[in-house]
């Protein structure tokens, strides 16, 4: 596959602080690529070097085959950017922001349609300064999509959004990808990366700690998944030995824990039990997640 | 082109929504006419070569407007946009710095001319001020003087780290100029030593040029001012373009 973003041995220091320390990776066409890590890990510095807003001390970044510092205008036509920190004139109205930023591009999406998609259609005439943090964030996301970009950068996609808006944003990102665009996002929410991203780069203290699909990262921990449910004590538990995904079964009183691995683990167990006519009460699955991966790789808790 | 047009229209709206800028560009000069007009009237006096106070104040107040816009509005707006992060958002669009400045420039020129026309209209309605020059050269002179003064403003904007600093620098330059250049009060009433200081203030040349154009002085009397303003425009314009920063 063709890399859309190529980063090699990127380094950036602020005085004594190595904010980005020898970072290399590639982003491929059509994927949702996530960079995760705690606050201060160097995500914004990295993404803004790639966007052409900051200069690396050494190493190289190429976007769509171009050098972001040299081809600012050409790249800006083809990529969309939502910055972690930016602003609009306080008295600029939402509709004016779209009109203004739309006028900068050769290619334009329907701004009002985007506003609607992001639930801002009743804020058309609101001045920027009167919007809540979440509304400002959604407006910036709108603006990042105004030029029908091939590649979209989101720095802290869902900061300031409530859980419901966050989920809706994940849906939007998936839609944008289905439309053919490539997504490069940063987040400090591990859950977001795990749900949304095809591949995840874990960054800590400016260094790449891991880079893989969320499944592979979690699978690499070698921790078994668990399926837990309640079964009346008098009811017999059918044998699950025939299922390749299952490694063992524990039962204490009415509580049953099935251990196993693989993508189809939970579904195969549920199907097998239902075929036997077992009523599954209080069913839940437990499995390791990216937080556990971060803990294992860095020895520290990933705090939100 | 479309970008400059949209930018200019929106800049105009934003300018008018900003109460302080609008006050000093549009309302304050009107207050000056009303205030000093009621004090001094417009009787011809020998001090002003047979003209009245209001006659000679028309080009002076125009100079005042374009200086306030250039030294206050332009740098403060630009620096606060930079400080807030508006400019870094613009930097990730294809907008060229020159287009951005053009929109800003057209807006500020437009507001200056609007402020001037209010003043002149009021001066004519209340005092029948005398205008002895020609309209087109006068307007060209106002635009030329504005460009020179604005270029100082853009240079402040490029150099000042924050909007606060830009504000202070603007005021420090503005105040002595207003009092010592003949824009606010006619130079003729100042002692000679003060009149000498005025030779080093850009605004003095703006006032001379505009007054010359207002009273239809021959070109030979205008050239020195045109030259001085041209040098300011060239140096500050080039420097501010070189030093322009989105962040
Ligand atoms: N402009 C700057 N000047 C000095 N230090 C900075 C600057 N930007 C970021 N840093 C520091 O660099 C580190 C990485 O920051 P950043 O890239 O913003 O991380 P993240 O986006 O992962 O939170 C932090 O310790 C931060 O304080
Ligand atoms: Mg960040």
Coordinates of C-alpha atoms and ligand atoms in Angstrom, one line a residue:
Chain A
X1 CA 0.0 0.0 0.0
X2 CA 1.0 3.5 -0.7
X3 CA 2.1 5.5 2.4
X4 CA 0.4 8.9 2.6
X5 CA 2.4 10.1 5.5
X6 CA 6.1 9.1 5.9
X7 CA 8.0 10.1 9.0
X8 CA 11.6 9.2 9.5
X9 CA 13.7 9.7 12.6
X10 CA 11.9 12.8 13.7
X11 CA 13.4 14.7 16.6
X12 CA 12.3 17.9 18.3
X13 CA 13.5 19.4 21.6
X14 CA 12.3 22.4 23.5
X15 CA 15.4 23.5 25.3
X16 CA 16.4 20.5 27.4
X17 CA 13.2 18.6 26.8
X18 CA 13.1 16.0 24.1
X19 CA 9.5 16.3 23.1
X20 CA 9.9 14.0 20.0
X21 CA 12.7 11.5 20.1
X22 CA 13.5 9.5 17.0
X23 CA 9.9 8.9 15.8
X24 CA 9.4 7.0 12.6
X25 CA 6.2 5.6 11.1
X26 CA 4.0 5.5 8.0
X27 CA 0.3 6.1 7.5
X28 CA -1.3 4.2 4.7
X29 CA -4.1 5.3 2.3
X30 CA -7.6 4.7 3.6
X31 CA -6.7 3.8 7.2
X32 CA -7.7 5.4 10.5
X33 CA -4.4 5.9 12.2
X34 CA -4.2 6.9 15.8
X35 CA -1.4 8.3 17.9
X36 CA -2.1 7.8 21.6
X37 CA -0.3 8.6 24.8
X38 CA -0.6 10.6 27.9
X39 CA -0.6 14.4 28.0
X40 CA 2.9 15.7 27.2
X41 CA 3.9 12.5 25.3
X42 CA 4.7 14.6 22.2
X43 CA 1.6 13.9 20.1
X44 CA 0.8 17.5 19.2
X45 CA 4.4 18.3 18.5
X46 CA 4.6 15.3 16.1
X47 CA 1.4 16.0 14.3
X48 CA 2.1 19.7 13.9
X49 CA 5.5 19.0 12.4
X50 CA 3.7 16.8 9.9
X51 CA 1.1 19.6 9.3
X52 CA 3.9 22.0 8.6
X53 CA 3.2 24.2 11.7
X54 CA 6.4 23.4 13.5
X55 CA 9.9 22.6 12.3
X56 CA 11.7 19.4 13.3
X57 CA 15.3 19.6 14.6
X58 CA 16.1 16.6 12.5
X59 CA 14.5 13.8 10.6
X60 CA 12.0 14.1 7.8
X61 CA 8.2 14.2 7.3
X62 CA 6.5 13.8 3.9
X63 CA 2.8 14.2 3.3
X64 CA 1.3 13.1 0.0
X65 CA 4.8 13.0 -1.3
X66 CA 5.5 16.6 -0.3
X67 CA 7.6 18.4 2.3
X68 CA 5.1 20.1 4.6
X69 CA 7.2 23.2 5.3
X70 CA 7.9 23.8 1.6
X71 CA 4.6 23.0 0.0
X72 CA 2.3 24.6 2.6
X73 CA -0.3 26.0 0.1
X74 CA -0.5 22.9 -2.1
X75 CA -0.8 20.6 0.8
X76 CA -3.4 22.8 2.5
X77 CA -5.6 22.3 -0.5
X78 CA -5.7 18.6 -0.1
X79 CA -5.6 18.0 3.7
X80 CA -7.9 19.0 6.5
X81 CA -6.7 20.0 9.9
X82 CA -8.2 20.3 13.3
X83 CA -5.7 21.8 15.7
X84 CA -5.6 21.1 19.5
X85 CA -5.1 24.9 20.0
X86 CA -6.5 27.5 17.7
X87 CA -9.3 30.1 17.7
X88 CA -11.4 32.3 15.5
X89 CA -12.2 36.0 15.9
X90 CA -14.5 36.2 18.9
X91 CA -17.2 38.0 16.9
X92 CA -17.1 35.9 13.8
X93 CA -20.3 34.0 13.4
X94 CA -20.4 30.3 12.6
X95 CA -21.9 30.7 9.2
X96 CA -19.2 33.4 8.4
X97 CA -16.5 31.1 9.5
X98 CA -17.6 28.5 7.0
X99 CA -18.0 31.0 4.2
X100 CA -14.6 32.5 4.9
X101 CA -12.6 29.3 5.2
X102 CA -14.6 27.8 2.3
X103 CA -13.4 30.7 0.1
X104 CA -9.8 29.7 0.6
X105 CA -10.2 26.4 -1.3
X106 CA -10.5 25.3 -4.9
X107 CA -12.7 22.4 -3.8
X108 CA -15.6 22.9 -1.4
X109 CA -17.9 20.7 0.6
X110 CA -21.4 21.8 1.6
X111 CA -20.7 23.7 4.8
X112 CA -24.3 23.8 6.0
X113 CA -24.7 20.1 5.5
X114 CA -21.5 19.5 7.6
X115 CA -22.9 21.8 10.3
X116 CA -26.1 19.8 10.4
X117 CA -24.1 16.5 10.6
X118 CA -22.3 17.9 13.6
X119 CA -25.5 19.3 15.2
X120 CA -24.6 23.0 14.9
X121 CA -27.4 23.9 12.5
X122 CA -29.1 26.1 15.0
X123 CA -25.9 28.0 15.8
X124 CA -25.4 29.5 12.4
X125 CA -25.5 33.1 13.6
X126 CA -23.8 32.5 16.9
X127 CA -20.5 34.4 17.4
X128 CA -17.5 32.1 18.0
X129 CA -17.0 33.4 21.5
X130 CA -20.5 32.5 22.5
X131 CA -20.1 28.8 21.6
X132 CA -19.4 26.2 24.3
X133 CA -16.1 24.4 24.2
X134 CA -17.7 21.3 22.6
X135 CA -19.5 23.5 20.0
X136 CA -16.2 25.2 19.1
X137 CA -14.6 21.8 18.8
X138 CA -17.3 20.6 16.4
X139 CA -17.0 23.8 14.4
X140 CA -13.3 23.2 13.9
X141 CA -14.1 19.6 12.9
X142 CA -16.5 21.0 10.3
X143 CA -13.8 23.4 9.1
X144 CA -11.3 20.5 8.7
X145 CA -13.7 18.9 6.2
X146 CA -14.6 21.9 4.2
X147 CA -12.2 21.2 1.3
X148 CA -13.2 17.5 0.9
X149 CA -9.7 16.5 2.1
X150 CA -7.9 13.3 1.1
X151 CA -6.2 13.2 4.5
X152 CA -7.6 14.6 7.7
X153 CA -5.6 15.4 10.9
X154 CA -7.5 15.5 14.2
X155 CA -5.5 16.5 17.2
X156 CA -7.5 15.4 20.3
X157 CA -10.6 14.7 18.3
X158 CA -13.1 14.5 21.1
X159 CA -11.7 16.7 23.8
X160 CA -14.4 18.8 25.3
X161 CA -17.2 16.6 23.9
X162 CA -19.7 14.7 26.1
X163 CA -19.8 10.9 25.8
X164 CA -22.8 11.0 23.4
X165 CA -21.1 13.6 21.1
X166 CA -17.9 11.5 21.3
X167 CA -19.7 8.4 20.0
X168 CA -21.3 10.4 17.3
X169 CA -17.9 11.8 16.3
X170 CA -16.5 8.2 16.0
X171 CA -19.4 7.5 13.6
X172 CA -18.5 10.6 11.6
X173 CA -14.9 9.6 11.4
X174 CA -15.8 6.2 10.1
X175 CA -18.1 7.8 7.5
X176 CA -15.3 10.1 6.4
X177 CA -13.0 7.1 5.9
X178 CA -15.7 5.3 4.0
X179 CA -15.8 8.3 1.7
X180 CA -12.2 7.5 0.8
X181 CA -10.2 9.8 3.1
X182 CA -7.3 8.8 5.3
X183 CA -7.5 9.8 9.0
X184 CA -4.7 10.6 11.3
X185 CA -5.8 11.4 14.8
X186 CA -4.3 11.8 18.2
X187 CA -6.1 11.1 21.5
X188 CA -5.3 10.5 25.1
X189 CA -8.4 8.3 25.4
X190 CA -7.2 4.7 24.9
X191 CA -10.8 3.6 24.5
X192 CA -11.2 5.9 21.5
X193 CA -8.1 4.6 19.8
X194 CA -9.2 1.0 20.4
X195 CA -12.7 1.5 19.1
X196 CA -11.8 3.7 16.1
X197 CA -8.4 3.1 14.8
X198 CA -7.1 0.5 12.4
X199 CA -3.6 1.0 13.7
X200 CA -2.4 2.6 16.9
X201 CA 0.9 4.2 17.7
X202 CA 1.6 4.5 21.4
X203 CA 3.8 7.4 22.2
X204 CA 5.4 8.0 25.6
X205 CA 8.0 10.7 26.4
X206 CA 8.5 11.4 22.7
X207 CA 9.3 7.8 21.9
X208 CA 7.3 5.2 19.9
X209 CA 6.5 2.5 22.4
X210 CA 4.4 0.3 20.1
X211 CA 2.7 0.4 16.7
X212 CA 0.2 -2.2 15.6
X213 CA -3.5 -2.9 15.3
X214 CA -5.4 -2.7 18.6
X215 CA -6.1 -6.4 18.4
X216 CA -2.5 -7.3 17.9
X217 CA -1.4 -5.0 20.7
X218 CA -3.9 -6.5 23.1
X219 CA -3.3 -10.0 21.8
X220 CA 0.4 -9.5 22.3
X221 CA -0.1 -9.3 26.0
X222 CA -0.9 -13.0 26.0
X223 CA -3.8 -12.4 28.5
X224 CA -6.8 -14.6 28.0
X225 CA -10.2 -13.3 27.5
X226 CA -12.9 -14.2 29.9
X227 CA -16.6 -14.7 29.5
X228 CA -18.5 -14.5 32.8
X229 CA -22.1 -15.5 33.5
X230 CA -24.5 -16.8 36.1
X231 CA -26.0 -20.3 35.9
X232 CA -28.4 -21.6 38.6
X233 CA -26.5 -24.1 40.7
X234 CA -28.7 -27.0 40.0
X235 CA -28.3 -26.6 36.2
X236 CA -25.6 -28.6 34.5
X237 CA -23.1 -26.8 32.3
X238 CA -22.7 -28.4 28.9
X239 CA -19.2 -29.3 27.9
X240 CA -17.3 -26.7 25.9
X241 CA -14.3 -28.9 25.2
X242 CA -15.1 -29.0 21.6
X243 CA -14.6 -25.3 21.0
X244 CA -11.1 -24.5 19.8
X245 CA -11.2 -20.9 21.3
X246 CA -11.9 -22.2 24.8
X247 CA -8.9 -23.1 27.0
X248 CA -10.6 -23.9 30.4
X249 CA -13.8 -23.4 32.4
X250 CA -14.1 -22.5 36.1
X251 CA -17.3 -22.8 38.1
X252 CA -17.8 -21.7 41.7
X253 CA -21.4 -21.9 42.8
X254 CA -23.6 -20.2 40.3
X255 CA -20.8 -18.2 38.7
X256 CA -19.1 -19.5 35.6
X257 CA -15.9 -18.2 34.0
X258 CA -14.8 -19.4 30.6
X259 CA -11.3 -18.6 29.5
X260 CA -10.1 -18.5 26.0
X261 CA -8.5 -16.6 23.1
X262 CA -9.2 -15.4 19.6
X263 CA -11.6 -13.0 17.9
X264 CA -14.5 -15.5 17.8
X265 CA -14.1 -16.7 21.4
X266 CA -17.1 -15.0 22.9
X267 CA -19.5 -15.5 20.1
X268 CA -18.6 -19.2 19.7
X269 CA -19.2 -19.8 23.4
X270 CA -22.5 -18.0 23.4
X271 CA -23.7 -19.8 20.3
X272 CA -22.7 -23.2 21.8
X273 CA -24.5 -22.5 25.1
X274 CA -27.6 -21.2 23.4
X275 CA -27.8 -24.3 21.2
X276 CA -27.9 -26.3 24.4
X277 CA -30.7 -24.2 25.7
X278 CA -28.8 -22.6 28.5
X279 CA -30.2 -19.3 29.9
X280 CA -27.3 -16.9 30.1
X281 CA -27.9 -14.5 32.9
X282 CA -25.6 -11.5 33.7
X283 CA -23.4 -12.3 30.8
X284 CA -20.3 -10.1 30.3
X285 CA -16.9 -10.4 28.7
X286 CA -13.7 -9.2 30.2
X287 CA -10.6 -8.7 28.2
X288 CA -7.4 -6.8 28.3
X289 CA -7.4 -3.4 26.6
X290 CA -4.9 -0.7 25.4
X291 CA -4.7 0.6 28.9
X292 CA -3.2 -2.7 30.0
X293 CA -0.9 -2.6 27.0
X294 CA 0.3 0.8 28.0
X295 CA 0.8 -0.4 31.6
X296 CA 2.8 -3.4 30.5
X297 CA 5.0 -1.5 28.1
X298 CA 5.7 1.6 30.2
X299 CA 5.2 0.3 33.8
X300 CA 2.9 3.2 34.4
X301 CA -0.9 3.7 34.4
X302 CA -2.3 5.7 31.5
X303 CA -4.2 8.4 33.2
X304 CA -6.9 10.5 31.5
Chain B
X1 CA -9.4 36.5 -5.6
X2 CA -12.5 35.1 -4.1
X3 CA -10.6 34.6 -0.8
X4 CA -9.6 38.3 -0.7
X5 CA -13.2 39.4 -1.5
X6 CA -14.8 37.2 1.2
X7 CA -12.1 38.1 3.7
X8 CA -12.6 41.8 3.1
X9 CA -16.4 41.6 3.5
X10 CA -16.1 39.7 6.7
X11 CA -13.3 41.9 8.0
X12 CA -15.6 44.9 7.5
X13 CA -18.3 43.3 9.5
X14 CA -15.8 42.4 12.2
X15 CA -14.5 45.9 12.3
X16 CA -18.0 47.3 12.7
X17 CA -18.7 44.9 15.5
X18 CA -15.6 46.0 17.5
X19 CA -16.9 48.9 19.5
X20 CA -13.5 50.5 20.4
X21 CA -12.2 50.5 16.9
X22 CA -15.4 51.8 15.5
X23 CA -15.5 54.5 18.1
X24 CA -12.1 55.9 17.3
X25 CA -12.5 55.7 13.6
X26 CA -16.0 56.9 13.1
X27 CA -17.4 58.5 16.3
X28 CA -14.4 60.2 17.9
X29 CA -13.6 62.4 14.9
X30 CA -17.2 63.5 14.8
X31 CA -16.9 64.4 18.5
X32 CA -13.8 66.5 17.7
X33 CA -15.6 68.4 15.0
X34 CA -18.5 69.1 17.3
X35 CA -16.3 70.0 20.3
X36 CA -13.7 72.2 18.7
X37 CA -16.2 73.6 16.3
X38 CA -18.3 74.8 19.1
X39 CA -15.2 76.3 20.9
X40 CA -13.4 77.9 18.0
X41 CA -16.0 78.2 15.3
X42 CA -14.7 78.7 11.8
X43 CA -14.0 82.4 11.6
X44 CA -11.1 83.2 9.3
X45 CA -8.0 84.1 11.3
X46 CA -4.6 85.5 10.2
X47 CA -2.9 82.7 12.2
X48 CA -4.1 80.2 9.7
X49 CA -3.6 82.4 6.6
X50 CA -7.1 83.5 6.4
X51 CA -8.7 80.2 7.0
X52 CA -10.8 79.1 9.9
X53 CA -10.0 76.5 12.5
X54 CA -12.5 74.0 11.1
X55 CA -11.2 74.6 7.5
X56 CA -7.7 73.5 8.5
X57 CA -8.9 70.8 10.8
X58 CA -10.5 68.7 8.1
X59 CA -7.2 67.3 6.7
X60 CA -5.9 67.2 10.3
X61 CA -8.7 65.0 11.6
X62 CA -8.4 62.8 8.5
X63 CA -4.7 62.4 9.4
X64 CA -5.7 61.5 12.9
X65 CA -8.2 58.9 11.8
X66 CA -5.7 57.1 9.5
X67 CA -3.0 57.2 12.2
X68 CA -5.3 55.7 14.9
X69 CA -6.3 53.0 12.5
X70 CA -2.7 52.3 11.5
X71 CA -1.0 52.5 14.9
X72 CA -3.8 51.0 17.0
X73 CA -6.3 49.0 15.1
X74 CA -4.0 47.2 12.8
X75 CA -1.3 46.0 15.2
X76 CA -3.7 45.2 18.1
X77 CA -6.0 43.2 15.9
X78 CA -3.2 41.3 14.2
X79 CA -1.3 40.6 17.4
X80 CA -4.4 39.4 19.2
X81 CA -5.3 37.1 16.3
X82 CA -1.8 35.7 16.5
X83 CA -2.0 35.4 20.3
X84 CA -5.4 33.7 20.3
X85 CA -4.4 31.2 17.6
X86 CA -6.5 32.6 14.8
X87 CA -3.5 33.0 12.5
X88 CA -2.2 29.4 13.1
X89 CA -5.6 28.2 12.0
X90 CA -5.2 30.3 8.8
X91 CA -1.7 28.9 8.3
X92 CA -3.1 25.4 7.6
X93 CA -5.2 26.8 4.8
X94 CA -4.0 27.7 1.3
X95 CA -4.5 31.4 2.1
X96 CA -1.4 33.4 1.2
X97 CA 0.0 35.9 3.7
X98 CA -0.3 38.6 1.0
X99 CA -4.0 37.8 0.5
X100 CA -4.6 37.9 4.2
X101 CA -2.9 41.3 4.5
X102 CA -4.8 42.6 1.4
X103 CA -8.1 41.9 3.0
X104 CA -7.1 43.6 6.2
X105 CA -5.6 46.6 4.3
X106 CA -8.7 47.2 2.1
X107 CA -10.9 47.1 5.2
X108 CA -8.8 49.5 7.1
X109 CA -8.6 51.8 4.1
X110 CA -12.3 51.7 3.6
X111 CA -13.0 52.5 7.3
X112 CA -10.5 55.4 7.1
X113 CA -12.2 56.9 4.1
X114 CA -15.6 56.4 5.7
X115 CA -14.4 58.2 8.9
X116 CA -13.0 61.0 6.8
X117 CA -16.2 61.4 4.8
X118 CA -18.2 61.7 8.0
X119 CA -15.9 64.4 9.3
X120 CA -16.0 66.4 6.1
X121 CA -19.7 66.0 5.7
X122 CA -20.3 67.3 9.2
X123 CA -17.8 70.1 8.7
X124 CA -19.5 71.2 5.6
X125 CA -23.0 70.9 7.1
X126 CA -22.2 72.8 10.3
X127 CA -19.4 75.2 9.2
X128 CA -19.4 75.2 5.4
X129 CA -15.7 74.3 5.5
X130 CA -13.8 75.5 2.5
X131 CA -12.2 72.9 0.2
X132 CA -10.0 74.3 -2.5
X133 CA -8.2 71.3 -3.9
X134 CA -9.4 68.5 -6.1
X135 CA -11.2 65.4 -4.9
X136 CA -9.3 62.6 -6.7
X137 CA -5.8 63.8 -5.7
X138 CA -7.1 64.3 -2.2
X139 CA -8.4 60.8 -2.0
X140 CA -5.2 59.4 -3.6
X141 CA -3.2 61.4 -1.0
X142 CA -5.3 59.9 1.8
X143 CA -4.7 56.4 0.5
X144 CA -1.0 57.0 0.1
X145 CA -0.7 58.5 3.6
X146 CA -2.7 55.6 5.0
X147 CA -0.5 53.0 3.3
X148 CA 2.6 54.7 4.9
X149 CA 1.1 54.8 8.3
X150 CA -0.4 51.3 8.1
X151 CA 3.0 49.9 7.1
X152 CA 4.3 51.2 10.5
X153 CA 1.3 49.4 12.1
X154 CA 2.1 46.1 10.3
X155 CA 5.7 46.4 11.3
X156 CA 4.6 46.8 15.0
X157 CA 2.3 43.8 14.4
X158 CA 5.2 41.7 13.1
X159 CA 7.6 42.7 16.0
X160 CA 5.3 42.8 19.0
X161 CA 5.2 39.6 21.0
X162 CA 1.7 40.2 22.3
X163 CA -1.3 42.4 21.7
X164 CA -0.6 44.2 25.0
X165 CA 2.8 45.2 23.8
X166 CA 1.4 46.3 20.5
X167 CA -1.1 48.4 22.3
X168 CA 1.6 50.2 24.4
X169 CA 3.9 50.7 21.4
X170 CA 1.0 52.1 19.4
X171 CA 0.0 54.5 22.1
X172 CA 3.6 55.6 22.7
X173 CA 4.0 56.5 19.0
X174 CA 0.5 57.9 18.7
X175 CA 0.3 60.4 21.5
X176 CA 3.3 62.7 20.8
X177 CA 2.4 62.6 17.1
X178 CA -1.1 63.7 17.7
X179 CA 0.0 66.7 19.7
X180 CA 3.2 67.6 17.9
X181 CA 2.3 67.1 14.2
X182 CA -0.4 69.6 13.7
X183 CA -3.1 66.9 13.3
X184 CA -5.0 67.6 16.6
X185 CA -4.2 71.2 17.1
X186 CA -2.5 73.4 14.4
X187 CA 1.3 73.5 14.6
X188 CA 1.2 77.2 14.3
X189 CA 0.1 77.6 17.9
X190 CA 3.1 75.6 19.3
X191 CA 6.4 77.1 20.3
X192 CA 9.2 76.8 17.8
X193 CA 11.2 74.1 19.7
X194 CA 8.1 71.9 19.5
X195 CA 7.7 72.6 15.9
X196 CA 11.2 71.3 15.4
X197 CA 10.4 68.0 17.0
X198 CA 7.5 67.7 14.6
X199 CA 10.0 67.3 11.7
X200 CA 10.8 63.8 13.0
X201 CA 7.2 62.6 13.1
X202 CA 5.7 60.8 10.2
X203 CA 2.3 62.2 10.9
X204 CA 3.6 65.7 10.3
X205 CA 4.2 64.8 6.7
X206 CA 0.8 63.3 6.4
X207 CA -0.8 66.5 7.7
X208 CA 1.3 68.6 5.4
X209 CA 0.4 66.5 2.4
X210 CA -3.3 66.3 3.1
X211 CA -3.5 70.0 4.0
X212 CA -1.7 70.9 0.8
X213 CA -4.1 68.7 -1.2
X214 CA -7.1 70.2 0.7
X215 CA -6.1 73.7 -0.1
X216 CA -4.9 73.0 -3.6
X217 CA -1.2 73.8 -3.1
X218 CA 1.1 73.4 -6.1
X219 CA 2.8 70.0 -6.4
X220 CA 6.2 71.5 -5.7
X221 CA 5.1 72.1 -2.1
X222 CA 3.9 68.5 -1.7
X223 CA 6.9 66.6 -3.0
X224 CA 9.0 66.6 0.2
X225 CA 6.1 65.0 2.2
X226 CA 5.4 62.5 -0.6
X227 CA 9.0 61.5 -0.6
X228 CA 9.3 61.1 3.2
X229 CA 6.1 59.0 3.3
X230 CA 7.4 56.9 0.4
X231 CA 10.5 56.1 2.2
X232 CA 8.5 55.1 5.3
X233 CA 6.2 53.0 3.2
X234 CA 9.1 51.2 1.5
X235 CA 11.1 50.4 4.6
X236 CA 8.3 49.5 6.9
X237 CA 6.4 47.7 4.2
X238 CA 9.3 45.5 3.2
X239 CA 10.4 44.8 6.8
X240 CA 6.9 43.9 7.9
X241 CA 6.4 41.5 4.9
X242 CA 9.8 39.9 5.7
X243 CA 9.0 39.6 9.4
X244 CA 5.4 38.5 9.1
X245 CA 4.6 35.5 11.4
X246 CA 1.5 33.4 11.6
X247 CA 2.6 32.3 15.1
Ligands
LIG1 N1 6.1 25.4 22.2 C1 6.6 24.7 23.3 N2 7.6 25.2 24.0 C2 8.1 24.5 25.0 N3 7.7 23.3 25.4 C3 6.7 22.7 24.7 C4 6.1 23.4 23.6 N4 5.1 22.6 23.0 C5 5.1 21.5 23.8 N5 6.1 21.5 24.7 C6 6.4 20.5 25.7 O1 6.7 19.3 25.0 C7 6.1 18.1 25.5 C8 5.2 17.5 24.5 O2 4.1 18.3 24.3 P1 3.0 18.0 23.2 O3 3.6 17.7 21.9 O4 2.0 19.1 23.3 O5 2.4 16.6 23.8 P2 0.9 16.0 23.8 O6 0.2 16.6 22.6 O7 1.1 14.5 23.6 O8 0.2 16.3 25.0 C9 5.4 18.6 26.8 O9 6.2 18.4 27.9 C10 5.2 20.1 26.5 O10 5.1 20.8 27.8
LIG2 MG1 -1.6 17.5 22.5

